[in-house]
Each structure stands twice: as structure tokens, then as C-alpha cells.
Coordinates of N, CA and C in Angstrom, one line a residue:
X45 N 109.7 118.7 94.6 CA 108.9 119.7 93.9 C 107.4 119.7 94.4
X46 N 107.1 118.6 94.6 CA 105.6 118.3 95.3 C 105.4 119.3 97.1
X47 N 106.5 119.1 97.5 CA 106.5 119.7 98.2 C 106.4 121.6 98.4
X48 N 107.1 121.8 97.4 CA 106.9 123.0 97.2 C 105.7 124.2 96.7
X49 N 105.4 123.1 95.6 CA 103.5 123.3 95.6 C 102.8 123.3 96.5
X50 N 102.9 122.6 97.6 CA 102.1 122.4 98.4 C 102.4 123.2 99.3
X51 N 103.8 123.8 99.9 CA 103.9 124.6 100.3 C 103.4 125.9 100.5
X52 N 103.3 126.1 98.7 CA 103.2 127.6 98.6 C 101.6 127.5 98.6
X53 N 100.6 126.9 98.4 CA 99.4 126.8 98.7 C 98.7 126.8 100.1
X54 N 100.3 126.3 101.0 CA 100.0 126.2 102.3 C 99.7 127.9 102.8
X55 N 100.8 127.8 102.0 CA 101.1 130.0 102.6 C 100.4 130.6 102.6
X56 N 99.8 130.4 100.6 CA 98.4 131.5 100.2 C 97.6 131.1 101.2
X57 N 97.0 129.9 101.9 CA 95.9 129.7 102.6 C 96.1 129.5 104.1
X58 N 97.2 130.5 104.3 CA 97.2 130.8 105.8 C 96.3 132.0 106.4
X59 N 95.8 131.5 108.1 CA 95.1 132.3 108.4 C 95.7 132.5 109.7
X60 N 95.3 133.5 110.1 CA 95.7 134.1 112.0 C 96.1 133.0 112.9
X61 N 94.8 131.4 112.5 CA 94.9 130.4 113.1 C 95.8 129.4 112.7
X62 N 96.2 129.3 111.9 CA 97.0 128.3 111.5 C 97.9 128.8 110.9
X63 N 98.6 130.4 110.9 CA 100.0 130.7 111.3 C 101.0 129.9 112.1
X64 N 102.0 130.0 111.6 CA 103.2 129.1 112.2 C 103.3 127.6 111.9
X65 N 101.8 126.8 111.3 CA 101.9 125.5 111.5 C 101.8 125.2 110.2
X66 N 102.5 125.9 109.6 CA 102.9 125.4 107.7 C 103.7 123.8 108.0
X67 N 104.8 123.5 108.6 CA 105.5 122.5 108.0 C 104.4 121.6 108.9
X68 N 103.5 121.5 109.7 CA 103.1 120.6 110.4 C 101.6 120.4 109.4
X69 N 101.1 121.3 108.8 CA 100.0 121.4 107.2 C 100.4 120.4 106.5
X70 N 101.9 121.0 106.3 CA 102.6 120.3 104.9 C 102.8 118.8 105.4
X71 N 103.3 118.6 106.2 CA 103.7 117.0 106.5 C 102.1 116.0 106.5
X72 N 101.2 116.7 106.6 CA 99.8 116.2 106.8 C 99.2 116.1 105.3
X73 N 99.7 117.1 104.8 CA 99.3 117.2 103.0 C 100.0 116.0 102.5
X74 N 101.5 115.8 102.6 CA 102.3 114.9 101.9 C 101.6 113.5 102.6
X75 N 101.7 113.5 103.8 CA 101.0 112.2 104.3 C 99.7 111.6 103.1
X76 N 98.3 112.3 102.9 CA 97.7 112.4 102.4 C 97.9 111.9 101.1
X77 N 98.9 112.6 100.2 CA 99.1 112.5 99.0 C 100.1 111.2 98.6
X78 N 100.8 110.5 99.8 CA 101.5 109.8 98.7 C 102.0 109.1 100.0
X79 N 101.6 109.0 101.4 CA 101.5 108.3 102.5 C 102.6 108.7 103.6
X80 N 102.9 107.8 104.2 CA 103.6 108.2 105.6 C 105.2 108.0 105.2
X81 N 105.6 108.9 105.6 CA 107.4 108.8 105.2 C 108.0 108.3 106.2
X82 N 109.1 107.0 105.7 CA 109.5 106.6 107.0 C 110.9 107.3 107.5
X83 N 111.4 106.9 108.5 CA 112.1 107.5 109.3 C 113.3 107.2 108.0
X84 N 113.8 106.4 107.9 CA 114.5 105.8 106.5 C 114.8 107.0 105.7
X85 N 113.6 107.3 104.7 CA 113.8 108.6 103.7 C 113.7 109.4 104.2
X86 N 113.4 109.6 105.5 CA 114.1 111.0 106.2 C 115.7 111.4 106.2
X87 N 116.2 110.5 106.8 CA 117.3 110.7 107.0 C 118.1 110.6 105.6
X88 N 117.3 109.8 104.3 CA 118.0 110.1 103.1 C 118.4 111.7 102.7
X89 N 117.1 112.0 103.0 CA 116.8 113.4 102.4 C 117.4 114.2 103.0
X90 N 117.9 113.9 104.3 CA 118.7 114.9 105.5 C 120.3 114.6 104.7
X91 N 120.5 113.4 104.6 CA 121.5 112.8 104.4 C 122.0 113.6 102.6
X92 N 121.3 113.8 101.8 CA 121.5 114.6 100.8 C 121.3 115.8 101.0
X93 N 120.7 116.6 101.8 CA 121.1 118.0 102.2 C 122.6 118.5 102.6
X94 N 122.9 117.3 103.4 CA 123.8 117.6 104.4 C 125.1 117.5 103.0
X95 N 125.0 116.8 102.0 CA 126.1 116.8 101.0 C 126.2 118.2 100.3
X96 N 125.3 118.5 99.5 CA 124.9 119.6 98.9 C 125.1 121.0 100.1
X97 N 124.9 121.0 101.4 CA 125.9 121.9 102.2 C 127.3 121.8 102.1
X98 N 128.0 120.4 102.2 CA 129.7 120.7 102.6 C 130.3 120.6 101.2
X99 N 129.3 120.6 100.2 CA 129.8 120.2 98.7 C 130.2 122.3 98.6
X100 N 128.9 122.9 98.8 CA 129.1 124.2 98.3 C 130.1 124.9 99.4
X101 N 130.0 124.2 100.8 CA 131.1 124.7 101.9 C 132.6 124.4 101.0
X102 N 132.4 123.0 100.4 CA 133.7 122.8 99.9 C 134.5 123.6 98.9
X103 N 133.6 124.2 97.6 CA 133.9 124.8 96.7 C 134.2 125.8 97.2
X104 N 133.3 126.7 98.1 CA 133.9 128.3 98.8 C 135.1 128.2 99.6
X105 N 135.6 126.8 100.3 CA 137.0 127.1 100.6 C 138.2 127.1 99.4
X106 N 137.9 126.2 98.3 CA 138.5 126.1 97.5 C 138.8 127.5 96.8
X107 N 137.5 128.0 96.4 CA 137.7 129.5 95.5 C 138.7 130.2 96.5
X108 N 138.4 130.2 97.7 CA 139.1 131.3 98.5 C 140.0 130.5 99.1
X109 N 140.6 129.6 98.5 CA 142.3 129.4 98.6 C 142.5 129.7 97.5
X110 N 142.1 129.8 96.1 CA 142.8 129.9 95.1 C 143.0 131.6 94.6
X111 N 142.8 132.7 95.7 CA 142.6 133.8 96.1 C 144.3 134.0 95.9
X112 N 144.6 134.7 95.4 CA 146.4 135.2 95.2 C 146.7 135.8 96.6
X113 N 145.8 136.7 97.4 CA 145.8 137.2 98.9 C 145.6 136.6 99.9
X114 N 145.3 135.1 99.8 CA 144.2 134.9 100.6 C 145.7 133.9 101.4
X115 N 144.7 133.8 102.7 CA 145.8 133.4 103.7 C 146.7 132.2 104.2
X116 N 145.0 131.3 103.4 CA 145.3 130.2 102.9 C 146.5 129.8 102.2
X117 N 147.5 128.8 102.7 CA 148.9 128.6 102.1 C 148.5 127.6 101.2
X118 N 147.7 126.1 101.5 CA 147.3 125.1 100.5 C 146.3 125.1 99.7
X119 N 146.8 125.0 98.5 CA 145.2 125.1 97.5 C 144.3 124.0 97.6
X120 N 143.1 124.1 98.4 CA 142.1 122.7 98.6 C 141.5 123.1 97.2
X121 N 140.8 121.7 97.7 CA 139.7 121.3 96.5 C 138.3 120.9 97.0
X122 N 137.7 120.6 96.5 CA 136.4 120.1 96.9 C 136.6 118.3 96.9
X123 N 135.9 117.6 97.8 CA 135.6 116.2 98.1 C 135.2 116.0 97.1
X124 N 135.1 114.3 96.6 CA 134.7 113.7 95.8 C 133.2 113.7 96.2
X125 N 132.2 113.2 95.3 CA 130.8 113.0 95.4 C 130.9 112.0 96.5
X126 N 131.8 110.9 96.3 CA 131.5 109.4 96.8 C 132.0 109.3 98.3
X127 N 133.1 110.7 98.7 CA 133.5 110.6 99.6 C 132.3 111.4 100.9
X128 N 131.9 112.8 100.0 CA 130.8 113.1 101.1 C 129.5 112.1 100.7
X129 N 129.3 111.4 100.1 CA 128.2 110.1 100.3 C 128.4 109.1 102.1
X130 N 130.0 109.0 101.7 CA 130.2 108.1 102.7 C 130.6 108.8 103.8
X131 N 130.4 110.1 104.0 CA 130.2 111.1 105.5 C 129.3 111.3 105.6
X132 N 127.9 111.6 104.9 CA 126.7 111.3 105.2 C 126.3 110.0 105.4
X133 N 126.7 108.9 105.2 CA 126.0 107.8 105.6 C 126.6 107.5 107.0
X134 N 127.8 107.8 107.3 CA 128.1 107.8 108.7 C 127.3 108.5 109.9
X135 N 127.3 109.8 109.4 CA 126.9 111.0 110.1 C 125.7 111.2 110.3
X136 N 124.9 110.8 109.3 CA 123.8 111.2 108.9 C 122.7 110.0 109.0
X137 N 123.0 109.1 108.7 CA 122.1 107.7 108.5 C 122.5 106.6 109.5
X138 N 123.9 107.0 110.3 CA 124.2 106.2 110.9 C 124.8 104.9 110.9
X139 N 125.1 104.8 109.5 CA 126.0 103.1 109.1 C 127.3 102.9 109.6
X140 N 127.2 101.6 110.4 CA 128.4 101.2 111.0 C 129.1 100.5 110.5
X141 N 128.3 99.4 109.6 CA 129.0 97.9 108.9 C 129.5 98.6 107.6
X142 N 130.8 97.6 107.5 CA 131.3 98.4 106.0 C 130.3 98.1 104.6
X143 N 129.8 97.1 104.8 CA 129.0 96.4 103.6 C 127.3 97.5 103.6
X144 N 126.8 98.0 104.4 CA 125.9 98.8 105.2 C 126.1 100.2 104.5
X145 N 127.5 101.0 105.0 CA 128.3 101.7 104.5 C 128.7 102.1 102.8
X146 N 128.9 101.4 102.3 CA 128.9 100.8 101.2 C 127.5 101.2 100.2
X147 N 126.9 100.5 100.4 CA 125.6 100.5 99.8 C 124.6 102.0 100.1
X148 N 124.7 102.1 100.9 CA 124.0 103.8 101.6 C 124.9 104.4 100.9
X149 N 126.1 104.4 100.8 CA 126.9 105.7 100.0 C 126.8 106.0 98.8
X150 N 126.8 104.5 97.9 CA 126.8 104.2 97.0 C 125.1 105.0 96.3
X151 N 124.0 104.8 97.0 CA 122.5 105.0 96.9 C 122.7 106.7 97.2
X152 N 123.3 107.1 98.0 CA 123.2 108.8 98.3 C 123.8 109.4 97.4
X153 N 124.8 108.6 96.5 CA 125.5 109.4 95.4 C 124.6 109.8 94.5
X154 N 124.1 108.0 94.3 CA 122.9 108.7 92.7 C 121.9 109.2 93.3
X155 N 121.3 109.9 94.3 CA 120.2 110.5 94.8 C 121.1 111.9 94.6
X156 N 122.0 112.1 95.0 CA 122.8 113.6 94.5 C 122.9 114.0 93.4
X157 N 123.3 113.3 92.7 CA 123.6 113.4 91.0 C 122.0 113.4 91.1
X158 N 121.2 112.7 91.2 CA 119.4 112.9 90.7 C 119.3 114.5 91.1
X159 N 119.9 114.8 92.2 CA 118.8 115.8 92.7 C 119.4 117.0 92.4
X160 N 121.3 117.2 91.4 CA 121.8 118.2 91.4 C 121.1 118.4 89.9
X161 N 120.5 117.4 89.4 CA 120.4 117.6 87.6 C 118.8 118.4 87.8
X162 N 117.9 118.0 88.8 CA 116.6 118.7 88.8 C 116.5 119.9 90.1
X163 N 117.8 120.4 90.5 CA 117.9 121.8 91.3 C 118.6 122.7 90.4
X164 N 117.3 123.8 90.9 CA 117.7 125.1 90.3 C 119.2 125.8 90.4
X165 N 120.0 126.0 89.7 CA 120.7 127.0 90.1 C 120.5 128.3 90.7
X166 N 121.0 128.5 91.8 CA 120.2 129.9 92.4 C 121.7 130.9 91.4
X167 N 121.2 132.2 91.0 CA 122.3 133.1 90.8 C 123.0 133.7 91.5
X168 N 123.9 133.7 91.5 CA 125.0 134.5 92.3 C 125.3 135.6 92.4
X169 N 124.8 137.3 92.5 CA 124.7 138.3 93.1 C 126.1 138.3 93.0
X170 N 127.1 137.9 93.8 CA 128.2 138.5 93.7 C 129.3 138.6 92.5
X171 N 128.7 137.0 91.9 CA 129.5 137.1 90.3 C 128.8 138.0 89.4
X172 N 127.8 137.9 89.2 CA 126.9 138.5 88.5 C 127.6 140.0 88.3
X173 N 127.8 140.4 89.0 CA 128.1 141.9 89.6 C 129.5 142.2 89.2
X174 N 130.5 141.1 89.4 CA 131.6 141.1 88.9 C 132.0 140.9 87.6
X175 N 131.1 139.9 86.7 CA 130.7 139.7 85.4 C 130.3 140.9 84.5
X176 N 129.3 141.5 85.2 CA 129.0 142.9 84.8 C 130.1 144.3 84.8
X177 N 130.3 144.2 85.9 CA 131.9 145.2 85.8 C 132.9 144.5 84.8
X178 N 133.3 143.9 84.7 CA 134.3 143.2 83.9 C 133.9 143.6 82.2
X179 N 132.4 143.3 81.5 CA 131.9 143.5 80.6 C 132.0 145.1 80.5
X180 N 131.3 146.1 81.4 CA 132.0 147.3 81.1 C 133.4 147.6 81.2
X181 N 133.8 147.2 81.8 CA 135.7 147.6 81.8 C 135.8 147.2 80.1
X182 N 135.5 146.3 79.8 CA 135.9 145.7 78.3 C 135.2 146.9 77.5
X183 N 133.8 147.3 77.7 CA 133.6 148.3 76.9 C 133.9 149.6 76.5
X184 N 134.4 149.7 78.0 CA 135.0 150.9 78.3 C 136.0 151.1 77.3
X185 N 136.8 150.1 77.1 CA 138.6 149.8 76.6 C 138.3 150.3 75.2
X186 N 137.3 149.3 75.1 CA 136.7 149.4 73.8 C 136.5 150.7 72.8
X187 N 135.2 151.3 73.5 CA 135.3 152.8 73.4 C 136.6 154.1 73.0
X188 N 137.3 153.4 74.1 CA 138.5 154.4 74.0 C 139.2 154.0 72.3
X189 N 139.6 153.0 71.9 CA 139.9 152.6 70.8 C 139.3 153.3 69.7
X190 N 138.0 153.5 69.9 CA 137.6 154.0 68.9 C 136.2 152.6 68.7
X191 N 136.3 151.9 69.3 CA 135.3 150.3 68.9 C 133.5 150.8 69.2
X192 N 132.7 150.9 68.4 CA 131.6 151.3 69.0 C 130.9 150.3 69.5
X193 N 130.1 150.3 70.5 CA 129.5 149.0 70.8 C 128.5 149.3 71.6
X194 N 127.3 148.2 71.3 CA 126.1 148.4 72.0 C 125.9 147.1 73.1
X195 N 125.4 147.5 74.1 CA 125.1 146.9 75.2 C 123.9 146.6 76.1

């Protein structure tokens, strides 16, 4: 969150000169405010991005195997939390020892769960839209019955 404050203060207070060098502002700002990040919680933070991509990668194959058309013959599912924990610690952080392994996966789970409870849900445009049609089809139905109804 801190970052994003700072961001957006970075932006309002950009000039001709210092165009383009926001994230290299910002890394100097966060330095400043709360000290030098080490290579460590870098790769956490990469390491929880990287879940939160194949987590939503995961679910969009799943919706669209469970598609009645879709071409997909097996109905997937999405990975466990604990299982993309322990692909990011491979992948991502680099752990080789199982006991190493272990502990990093275990720490990237509750950093996921921390970070899905204080991320925004962005809305979805395409359900939204489908949500919406669906509510007038119903009203529509409605209507015809004789059902009056306000919307």
C-alpha cells in the first residue's frame, strides 16, 4: 500500500526530467522510508506475484473447461495454495533442500492468504455484463407475466 502512495505522488510530481524514472524515485522513496530491501524479500514478493498469476491462470482454465463447448475433454481445477507455494519456492526463490523447501512454502502460503485478504478485487467487465443481461432477461420474463418491476 505504501508503495502505491508513493507512487502516485511520484506521478503527480513528475517532470520532463525525471519522466520515465518513477520505479527508480520509488525504490529511493521506499529506501528512505523504511530502509534497504534485501534481495530475500524481493524474491518473496516476486515469489507471491508469481502465485496470484498461475492461481488466476489456474481458475481461467478451469472456468473454460467447465464450458459445455469447450474443447477441453478434462475438467481441471485450480492448484492447491500449498502446492503453488512450493512452485514458487522452487522457481522463484530457488530452494533446493527439502527442509529449505518446506519452510519457504509454508511462509509464502501465509504471505498469500495475508495478501489475498488486503487485495482489492478488481471487477470483472465481462461478468458484470453478463450479470446484467441475465437480470434483464429475468425482467423481461417478468414483464411479460404481467410482474411489474423496478430496476
Amino acid at each position: 500500500m505504501l508503495e502505491r502512495v508513493l507512487l502516485a505522488i511520484i506521478e503527480a510530481h513528475t517532470t520532463p526530467e525525471t519522466e520515465g524514472r518513477q520505479q527508480e524515485r520509488l525504490g529511493t522513496a521506499m529506501r528512505a522510508l523504511v530502509g534497504p530491501v534485501t534481495e530475500r524479500e524481493r524474491q518473496i514478493k516476486q515469489a507471491v506475484r508469481y502465485m496470484v498469476r498461475e492461481r488466476q491462470r489456474d481458475i481461467c482454465e478451469a472456468e473454460l473447461a467447465a464450458i459445455p463447448s469447450s474443447r477441453t475433454a478434462t475438467a481441471a481445477s485450480a492448484r492447491p495454495i500449498a502446492q503453488l507455494a512450493e512452485a514458487a519456492a522452487r522457481k522463484v526463490v530457488g530452494c533446493s533442500t527439502p527442509a529449505e523447501l518446506r519452510a519457504v512454502a509454508r511462509f509464502l502460503s501465509q504471505r498469500y492468504r495475508l495478501s489475498a485478504q488486503t487485495r482489492p478485487m478488481e471487477p470483472d467487465p465481462i461478468t458484470a455484463a453478463l450479470e446484467e443481461e441475465a437480470v434483464g432477461r429475468i425482467l423481461a420474463e417478468l414483464e411479460e407475466w404481467g410482474v411489474s418491476t423496478r430496476y
